[in-house]
Short mmCIF file of C-alpha atoms and ligand atoms in Angstrom, two decimals:
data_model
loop_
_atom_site.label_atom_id
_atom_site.label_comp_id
_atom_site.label_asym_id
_atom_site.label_seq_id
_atom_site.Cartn_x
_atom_site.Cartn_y
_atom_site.Cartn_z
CA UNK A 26 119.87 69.89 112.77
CA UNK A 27 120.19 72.39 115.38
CA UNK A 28 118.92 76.34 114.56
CA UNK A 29 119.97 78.11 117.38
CA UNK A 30 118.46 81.60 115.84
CA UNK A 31 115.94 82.42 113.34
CA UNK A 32 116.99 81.21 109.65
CA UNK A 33 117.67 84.15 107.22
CA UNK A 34 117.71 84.82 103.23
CA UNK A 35 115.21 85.25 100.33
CA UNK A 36 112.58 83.49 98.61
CA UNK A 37 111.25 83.51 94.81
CA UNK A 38 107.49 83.54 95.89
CA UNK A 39 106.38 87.34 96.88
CA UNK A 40 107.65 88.71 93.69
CA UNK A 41 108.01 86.16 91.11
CA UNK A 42 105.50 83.75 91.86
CA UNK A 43 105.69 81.11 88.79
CA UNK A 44 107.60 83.70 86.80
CA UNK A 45 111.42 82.13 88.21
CA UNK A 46 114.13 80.36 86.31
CA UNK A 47 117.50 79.87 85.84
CA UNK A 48 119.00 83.13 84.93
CA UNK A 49 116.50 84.95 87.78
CA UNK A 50 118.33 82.98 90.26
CA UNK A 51 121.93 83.24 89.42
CA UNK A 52 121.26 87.04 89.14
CA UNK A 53 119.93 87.30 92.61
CA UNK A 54 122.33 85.63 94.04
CA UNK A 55 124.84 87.92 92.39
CA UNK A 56 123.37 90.76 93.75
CA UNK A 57 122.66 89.31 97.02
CA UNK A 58 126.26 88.78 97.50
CA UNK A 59 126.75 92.45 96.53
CA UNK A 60 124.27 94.15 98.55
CA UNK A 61 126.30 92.91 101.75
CA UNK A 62 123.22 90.57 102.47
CA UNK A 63 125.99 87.22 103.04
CA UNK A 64 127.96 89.61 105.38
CA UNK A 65 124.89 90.59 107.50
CA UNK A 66 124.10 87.24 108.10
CA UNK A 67 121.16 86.39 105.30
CA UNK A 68 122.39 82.52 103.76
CA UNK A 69 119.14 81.03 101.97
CA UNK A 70 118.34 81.43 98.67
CA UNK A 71 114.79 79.31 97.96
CA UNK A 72 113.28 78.27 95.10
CA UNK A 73 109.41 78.65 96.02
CA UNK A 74 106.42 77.17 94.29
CA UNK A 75 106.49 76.53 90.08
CA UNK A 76 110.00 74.95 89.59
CA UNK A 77 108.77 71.90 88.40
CA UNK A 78 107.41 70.28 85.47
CA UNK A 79 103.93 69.46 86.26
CA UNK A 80 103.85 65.40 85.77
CA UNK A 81 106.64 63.17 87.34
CA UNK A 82 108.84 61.36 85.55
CA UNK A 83 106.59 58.04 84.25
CA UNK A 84 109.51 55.66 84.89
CA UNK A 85 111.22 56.73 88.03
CA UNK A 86 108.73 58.42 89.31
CA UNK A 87 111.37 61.59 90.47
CA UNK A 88 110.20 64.90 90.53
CA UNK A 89 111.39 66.80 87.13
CA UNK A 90 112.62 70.54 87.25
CA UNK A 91 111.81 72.19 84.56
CA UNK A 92 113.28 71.90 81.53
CA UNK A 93 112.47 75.67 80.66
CA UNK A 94 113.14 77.38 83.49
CA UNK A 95 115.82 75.49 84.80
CA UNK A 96 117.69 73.81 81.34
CA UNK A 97 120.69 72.66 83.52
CA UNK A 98 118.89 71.39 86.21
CA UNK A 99 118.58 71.83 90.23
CA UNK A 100 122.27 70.83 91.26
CA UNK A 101 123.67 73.52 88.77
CA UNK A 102 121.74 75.86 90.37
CA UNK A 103 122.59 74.68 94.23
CA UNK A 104 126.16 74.95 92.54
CA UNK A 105 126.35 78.45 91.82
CA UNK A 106 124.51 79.15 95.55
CA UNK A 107 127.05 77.24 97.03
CA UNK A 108 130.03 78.75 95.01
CA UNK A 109 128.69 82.20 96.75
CA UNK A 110 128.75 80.77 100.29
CA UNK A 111 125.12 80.69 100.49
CA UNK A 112 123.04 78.06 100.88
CA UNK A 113 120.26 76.23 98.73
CA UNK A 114 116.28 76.38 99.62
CA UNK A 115 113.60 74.27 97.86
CA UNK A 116 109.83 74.02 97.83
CA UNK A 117 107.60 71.14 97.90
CA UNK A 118 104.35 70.18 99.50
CA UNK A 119 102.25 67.79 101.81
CA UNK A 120 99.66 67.15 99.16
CA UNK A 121 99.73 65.45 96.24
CA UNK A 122 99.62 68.61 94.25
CA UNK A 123 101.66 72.06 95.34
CA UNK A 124 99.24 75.18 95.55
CA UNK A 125 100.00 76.16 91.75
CA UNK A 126 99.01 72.58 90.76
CA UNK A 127 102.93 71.23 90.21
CA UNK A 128 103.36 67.39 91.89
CA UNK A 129 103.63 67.69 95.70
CA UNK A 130 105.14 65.19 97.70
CA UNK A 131 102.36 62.90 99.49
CA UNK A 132 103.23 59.06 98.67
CA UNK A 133 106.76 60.38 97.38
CA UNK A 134 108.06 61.72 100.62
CA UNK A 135 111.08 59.57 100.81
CA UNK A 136 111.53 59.72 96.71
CA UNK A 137 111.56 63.44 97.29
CA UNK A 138 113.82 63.78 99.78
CA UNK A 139 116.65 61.92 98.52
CA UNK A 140 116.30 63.61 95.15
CA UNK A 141 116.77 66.80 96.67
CA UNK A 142 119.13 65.98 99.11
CA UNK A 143 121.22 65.05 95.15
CA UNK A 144 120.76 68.31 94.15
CA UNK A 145 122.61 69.52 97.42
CA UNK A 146 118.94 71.34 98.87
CA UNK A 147 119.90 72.81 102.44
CA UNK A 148 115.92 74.04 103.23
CA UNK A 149 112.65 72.76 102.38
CA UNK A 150 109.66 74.60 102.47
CA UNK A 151 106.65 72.19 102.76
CA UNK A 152 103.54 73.34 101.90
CA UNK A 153 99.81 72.53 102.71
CA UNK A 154 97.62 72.32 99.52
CA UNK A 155 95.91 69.50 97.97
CA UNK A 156 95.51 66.97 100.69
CA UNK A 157 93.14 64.61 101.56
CA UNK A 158 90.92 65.69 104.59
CA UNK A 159 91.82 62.55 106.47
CA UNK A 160 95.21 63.18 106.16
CA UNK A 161 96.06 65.35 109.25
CA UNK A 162 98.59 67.59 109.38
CA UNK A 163 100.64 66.40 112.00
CA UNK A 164 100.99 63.00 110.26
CA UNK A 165 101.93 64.57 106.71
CA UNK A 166 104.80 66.76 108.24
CA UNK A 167 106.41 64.01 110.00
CA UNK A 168 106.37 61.90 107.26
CA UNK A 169 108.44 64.55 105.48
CA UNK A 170 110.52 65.23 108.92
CA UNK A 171 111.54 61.56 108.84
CA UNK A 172 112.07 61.75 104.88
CA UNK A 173 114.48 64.44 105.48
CA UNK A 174 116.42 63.16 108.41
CA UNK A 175 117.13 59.84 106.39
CA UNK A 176 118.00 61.11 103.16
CA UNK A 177 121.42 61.62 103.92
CA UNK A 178 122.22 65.98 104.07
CA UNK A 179 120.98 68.41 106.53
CA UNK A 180 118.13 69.78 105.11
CA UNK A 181 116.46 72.62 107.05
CA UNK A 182 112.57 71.74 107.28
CA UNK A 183 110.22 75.02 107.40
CA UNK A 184 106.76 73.94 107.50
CA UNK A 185 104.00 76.10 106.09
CA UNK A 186 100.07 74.77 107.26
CA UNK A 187 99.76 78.76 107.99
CA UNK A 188 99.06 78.72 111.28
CA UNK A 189 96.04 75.94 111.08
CA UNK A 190 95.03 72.76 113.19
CA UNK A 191 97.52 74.01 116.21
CA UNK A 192 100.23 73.86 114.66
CA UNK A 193 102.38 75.45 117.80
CA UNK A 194 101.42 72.39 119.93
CA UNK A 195 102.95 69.06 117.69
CA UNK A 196 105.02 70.84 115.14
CA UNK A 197 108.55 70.43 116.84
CA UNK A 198 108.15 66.52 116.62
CA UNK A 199 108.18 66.77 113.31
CA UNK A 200 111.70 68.34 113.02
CA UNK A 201 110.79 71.38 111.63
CA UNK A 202 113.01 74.06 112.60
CA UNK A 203 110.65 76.85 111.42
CA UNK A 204 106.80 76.83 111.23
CA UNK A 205 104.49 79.31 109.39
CA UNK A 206 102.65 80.69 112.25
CA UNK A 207 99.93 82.88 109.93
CA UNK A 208 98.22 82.65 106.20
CA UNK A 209 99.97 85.21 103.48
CA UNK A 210 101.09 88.49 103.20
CA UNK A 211 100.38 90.42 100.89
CA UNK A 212 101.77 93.90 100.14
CA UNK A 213 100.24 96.25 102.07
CA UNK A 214 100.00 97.64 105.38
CA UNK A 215 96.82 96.18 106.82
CA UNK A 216 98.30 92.43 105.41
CA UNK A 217 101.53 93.53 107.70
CA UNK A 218 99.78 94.69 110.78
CA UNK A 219 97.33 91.94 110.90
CA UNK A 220 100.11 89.18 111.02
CA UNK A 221 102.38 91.37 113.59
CA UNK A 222 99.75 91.66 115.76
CA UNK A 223 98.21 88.61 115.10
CA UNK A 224 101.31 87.36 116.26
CA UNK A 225 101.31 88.66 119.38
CA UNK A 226 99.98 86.07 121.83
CA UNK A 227 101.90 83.23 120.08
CA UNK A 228 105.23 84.56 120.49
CA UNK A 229 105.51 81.96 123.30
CA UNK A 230 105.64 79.13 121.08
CA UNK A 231 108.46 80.58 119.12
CA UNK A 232 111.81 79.26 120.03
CA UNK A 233 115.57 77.52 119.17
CA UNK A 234 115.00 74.93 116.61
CA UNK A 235 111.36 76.30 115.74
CA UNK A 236 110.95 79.37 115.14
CA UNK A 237 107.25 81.14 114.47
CA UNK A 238 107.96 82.07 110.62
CA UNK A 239 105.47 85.30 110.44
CA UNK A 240 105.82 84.56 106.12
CA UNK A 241 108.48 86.49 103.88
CA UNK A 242 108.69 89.93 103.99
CA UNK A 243 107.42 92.39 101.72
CA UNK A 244 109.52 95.27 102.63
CA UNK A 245 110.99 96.68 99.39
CA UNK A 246 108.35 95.56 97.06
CA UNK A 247 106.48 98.71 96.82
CA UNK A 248 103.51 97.32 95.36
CA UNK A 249 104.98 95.44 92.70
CA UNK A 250 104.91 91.31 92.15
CA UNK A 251 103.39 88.45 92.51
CA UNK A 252 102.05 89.45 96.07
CA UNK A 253 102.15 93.34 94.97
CA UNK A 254 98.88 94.56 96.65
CA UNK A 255 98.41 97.99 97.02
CA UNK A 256 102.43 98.40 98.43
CA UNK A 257 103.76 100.26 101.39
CA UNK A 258 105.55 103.26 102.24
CA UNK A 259 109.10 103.38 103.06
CA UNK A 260 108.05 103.97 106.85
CA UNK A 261 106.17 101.18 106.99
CA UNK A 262 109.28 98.72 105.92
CA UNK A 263 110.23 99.93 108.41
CA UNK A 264 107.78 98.78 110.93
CA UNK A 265 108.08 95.36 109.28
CA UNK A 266 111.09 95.08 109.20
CA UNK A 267 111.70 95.82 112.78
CA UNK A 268 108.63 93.85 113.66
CA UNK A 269 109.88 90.64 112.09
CA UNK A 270 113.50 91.70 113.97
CA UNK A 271 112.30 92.21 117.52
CA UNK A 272 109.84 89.15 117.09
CA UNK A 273 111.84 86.71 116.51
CA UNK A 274 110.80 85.28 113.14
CA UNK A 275 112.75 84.18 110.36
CA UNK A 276 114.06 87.65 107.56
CA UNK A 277 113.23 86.19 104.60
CA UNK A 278 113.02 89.08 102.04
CA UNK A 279 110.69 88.88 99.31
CA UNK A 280 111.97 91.62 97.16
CA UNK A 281 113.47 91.78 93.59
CA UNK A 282 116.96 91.95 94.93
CA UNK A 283 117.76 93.58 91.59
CA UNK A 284 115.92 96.56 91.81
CA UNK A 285 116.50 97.50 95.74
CA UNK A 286 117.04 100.85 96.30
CA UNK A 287 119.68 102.43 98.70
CA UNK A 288 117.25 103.18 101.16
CA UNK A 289 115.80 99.61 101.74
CA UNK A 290 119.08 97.58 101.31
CA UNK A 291 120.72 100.02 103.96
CA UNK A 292 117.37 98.93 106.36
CA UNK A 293 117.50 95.24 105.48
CA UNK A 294 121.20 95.03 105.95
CA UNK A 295 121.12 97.38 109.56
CA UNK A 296 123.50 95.57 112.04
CA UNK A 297 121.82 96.82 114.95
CA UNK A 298 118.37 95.55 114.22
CA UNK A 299 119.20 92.06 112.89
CA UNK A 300 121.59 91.55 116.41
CA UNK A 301 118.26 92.06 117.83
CA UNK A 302 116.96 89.11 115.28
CA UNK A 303 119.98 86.88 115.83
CA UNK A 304 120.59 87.76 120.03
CA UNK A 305 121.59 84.39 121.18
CA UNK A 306 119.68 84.87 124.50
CA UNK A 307 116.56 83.79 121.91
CA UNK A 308 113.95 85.16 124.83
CA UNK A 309 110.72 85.68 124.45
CA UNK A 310 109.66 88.86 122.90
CA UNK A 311 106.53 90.57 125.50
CA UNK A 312 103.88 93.02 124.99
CA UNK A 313 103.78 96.00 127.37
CA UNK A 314 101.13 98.53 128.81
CA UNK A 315 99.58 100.72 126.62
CA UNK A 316 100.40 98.20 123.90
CA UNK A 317 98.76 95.67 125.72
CA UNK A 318 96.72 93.52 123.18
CA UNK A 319 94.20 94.49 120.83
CA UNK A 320 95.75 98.45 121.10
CA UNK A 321 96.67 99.95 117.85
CA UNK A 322 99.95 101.15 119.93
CA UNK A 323 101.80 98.51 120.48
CA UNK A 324 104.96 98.24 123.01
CA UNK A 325 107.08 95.01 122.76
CA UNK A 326 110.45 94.30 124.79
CA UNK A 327 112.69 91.84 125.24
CA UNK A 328 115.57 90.79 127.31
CA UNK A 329 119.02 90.17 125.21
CA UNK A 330 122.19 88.81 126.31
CA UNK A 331 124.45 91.04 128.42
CA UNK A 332 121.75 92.43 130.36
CA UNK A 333 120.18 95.14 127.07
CA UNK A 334 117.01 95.41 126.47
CA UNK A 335 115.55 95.78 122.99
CA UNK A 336 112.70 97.84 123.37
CA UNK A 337 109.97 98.71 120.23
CA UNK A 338 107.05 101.10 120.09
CA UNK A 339 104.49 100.80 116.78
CA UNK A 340 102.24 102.70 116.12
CA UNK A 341 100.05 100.74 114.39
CA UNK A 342 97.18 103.44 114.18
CA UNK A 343 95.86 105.37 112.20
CA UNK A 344 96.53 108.91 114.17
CA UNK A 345 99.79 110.02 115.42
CA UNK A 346 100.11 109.50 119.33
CA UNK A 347 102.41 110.34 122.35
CA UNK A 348 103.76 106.85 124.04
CA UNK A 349 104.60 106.83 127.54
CA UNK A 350 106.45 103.60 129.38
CA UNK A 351 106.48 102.99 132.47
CA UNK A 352 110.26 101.65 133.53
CA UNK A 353 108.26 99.06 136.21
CA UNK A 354 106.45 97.70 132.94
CA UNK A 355 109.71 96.50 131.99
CA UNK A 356 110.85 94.88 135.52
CA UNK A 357 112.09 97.77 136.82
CA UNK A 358 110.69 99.47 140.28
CA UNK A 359 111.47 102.74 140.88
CA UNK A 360 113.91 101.01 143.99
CA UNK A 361 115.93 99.11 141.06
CA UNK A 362 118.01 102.84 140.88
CA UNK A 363 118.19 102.11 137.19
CA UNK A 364 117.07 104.17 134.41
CA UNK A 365 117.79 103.60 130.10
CA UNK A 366 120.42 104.90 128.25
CA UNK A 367 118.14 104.49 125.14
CA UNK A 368 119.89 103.94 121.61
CA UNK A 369 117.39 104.61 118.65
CA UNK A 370 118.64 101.76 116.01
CA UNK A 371 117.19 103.75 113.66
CA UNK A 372 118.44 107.28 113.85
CA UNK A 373 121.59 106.48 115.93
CA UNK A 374 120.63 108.80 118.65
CA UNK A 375 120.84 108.19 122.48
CA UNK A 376 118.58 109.40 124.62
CA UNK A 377 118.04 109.28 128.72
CA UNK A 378 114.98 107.33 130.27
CA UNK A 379 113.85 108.81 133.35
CA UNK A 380 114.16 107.16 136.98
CA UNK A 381 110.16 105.89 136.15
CA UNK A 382 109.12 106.50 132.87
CA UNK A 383 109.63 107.99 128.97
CA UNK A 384 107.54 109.13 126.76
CA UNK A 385 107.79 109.48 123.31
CA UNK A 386 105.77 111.01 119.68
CA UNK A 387 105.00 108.32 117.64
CA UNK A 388 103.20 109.31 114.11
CA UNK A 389 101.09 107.12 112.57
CA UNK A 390 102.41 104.01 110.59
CA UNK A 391 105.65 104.43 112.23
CA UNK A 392 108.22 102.62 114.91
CA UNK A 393 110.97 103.10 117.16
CA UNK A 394 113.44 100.87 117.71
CA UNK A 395 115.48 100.62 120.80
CA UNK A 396 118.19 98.93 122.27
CA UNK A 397 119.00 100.13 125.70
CA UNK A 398 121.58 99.97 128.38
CA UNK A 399 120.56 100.20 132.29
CA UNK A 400 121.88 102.48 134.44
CA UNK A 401 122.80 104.05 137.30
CA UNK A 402 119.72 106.54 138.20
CA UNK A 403 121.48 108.87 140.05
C1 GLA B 723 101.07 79.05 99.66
C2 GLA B 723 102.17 79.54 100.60
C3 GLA B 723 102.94 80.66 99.93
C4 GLA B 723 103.52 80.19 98.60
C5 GLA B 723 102.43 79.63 97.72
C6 GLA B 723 102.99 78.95 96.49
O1 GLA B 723 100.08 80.00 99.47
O2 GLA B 723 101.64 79.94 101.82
O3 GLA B 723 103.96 81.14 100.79
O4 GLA B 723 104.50 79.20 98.87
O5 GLA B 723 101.63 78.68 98.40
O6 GLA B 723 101.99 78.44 95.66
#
């Protein structure tokens, strides 16, 4: 399967947790459709964690949904996904149990993966809990990479080992097209910050086909749900969300679609920031002077297709601050003769670089986005 840019949808997990069935998911994917989410480009819905009964079947061994939460079954479910135009996401694990203690998938690999490939799955999210100690990881995840490439569909593998045993160095000959590349988030700003900028000297390793998946997003949550936490501000969604955008990583939201208020579905859904997400370039994001690593202020920028430049300043600390970039920072000398028509993708306003340098007020817990156009200096 080729994944030329970074998957996008929702998952069950950061607000539901075990607390998912039928009904939950048919409404979601109601309102997903509603929201606009299909026409900016979001396609996965996934079933995380707790879907299950928790024994396999004792004659066929098959992994049983559960008859509660999902009476009709998986394939009804992948039906009404599919009916939308959206695609169908499923969760299973390395280990012979999932995190929440429902069967995982060691020893069944191949069962697995033809039963869900007959429920008409499109993603997999493998998991890492309950596995022997001799059983490396590399080894586990390519037995489920080669269960999924013979059963028969495309099914998108996203790995999740969170970040452990080196992942970045053997994961793509597994198959997976997206790894997770840290442990959980949780809701709250210091869970945000320490993955974004945790992130920041693997964004090498992110790329087509396998993509660093920085976990689903909490933006929208405000506090409450399975991963609930102490909850952010609307601000810093923001930072998240753009974070996650100029990155690279998979948008998976982790919201109750349901309850999403104006304000965050207008962010989640904002055209200019997920172009960023989805530029077809794919280049590697970069971390500029002053937000050279280990800063609170952080400056990443990245080359899109065209010739733009996506350009984001975060404040990450905790005091409001005055940013100033050098233009030569970003590859261009004061002899290029180019300066930055500068389009904030948040507020919609353009502003003018200078020939060498802009500055710009950054309060605390706050970003801005750009996506800017070289010009003629004089
Ligand atoms: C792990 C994963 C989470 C979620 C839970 C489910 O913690 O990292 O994203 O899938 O398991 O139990």
């Amino acid at each position: 399967m080729i994944v030329q840019t970074p998957p996008m949808g929702w998952n069950t997990w950061n607000t539901f947790g075990e607390h998912i069935n039928e009904q939950l998911i048919r409404e979601s994917v109601d309102i997903f459709v509603k929201l606009g989410l299909r026409e900016a480009g979001y396609r996965y819905v996934v079933i995380d964690d707790c879907w299950s009964e928790r024994e396999r079947d004792p004659k066929t061994d098959e992994i049983l949904p559960s008859k509660e939460k999902f009476p009709n079954g998986m394939k009804a479910v992948a039906d009404y996904v599919h009916e939308k135009g959206l695609k169908f996401g499923m969760y299973s694990c390395a280990g012979v149990r999932t995190c929440a203690n429902y069967p995982g998938s060691f020893g069944h690999e191949f069962l697995d993966a033809k039963t869900f490939a007959r429920w008409g799955v499109d993603f997999l999210k493998y998991d890492y809990c309950l596995k022997a100690f001799s059983d490396k990881a590399p080894y586990l995840y390519r037995r489920m990479g080669q269960a999924l490439r013979t059963c028969g569909r495309d099914i998108l593998f996203s790995a999740c080992n969170w970040g452990t045993e080196d992942v970045w160095s053997w994961i793509r000959t597994t198959g997976a097209s997206m790894y997770r590349s840290t442990g959980d988030i949780f809701d709250n700003f210091q869970s945000m910050k320490n993955i974004a900028m945790g992130q920041l000297p693997k964004m090498c390793f992110s790329a087509p086909n396998c993509f660093n998946d920085m976990d689903m997003l909490t933006v929208g949550m405000f506090g409450n749900g399975n991963v609930g936490s102490s909850g952010c501000t609307y601000e810093e969604y923001v930072m998240q969300f753009s974070a996650w955008c100029l990155w690279g990583a998979p948008i998976m939201l982790g919201c109750d679609l349901r309850k999403m208020t104006p304000e965050i579905a207008k962010l989640v859904t904002n055209r200019d920031l997920i172009a960023i997400n989805q530029d077809p370039l794919v280049a590697q994001p970069y971390c500029i002077e002053p937000g050279a690593m280990g800063s609170d202020l952080v400056t990443v920028a990245r080359i899109l297709e065209g010739g733009d430049l996506a350009v984001g300043l975060f404040n990450f600390s905790e005091n409001d601050r005055w940013t100033t970039i050098l233009l030569e920072w970003l590859g261009l000398p004061y002899e290029s003769k180019l300066r930055l028509e500068m389009h904030d993708l948040l507020s919609g306003e353009t502003t003018m670089s200078g020939r060498d340098e802009f500055s710009v007020p950054i309060p605390k817990h706050s970003v801005r986005m750009y996506r800017c156009k070289l010009v003629p200096a004089v």
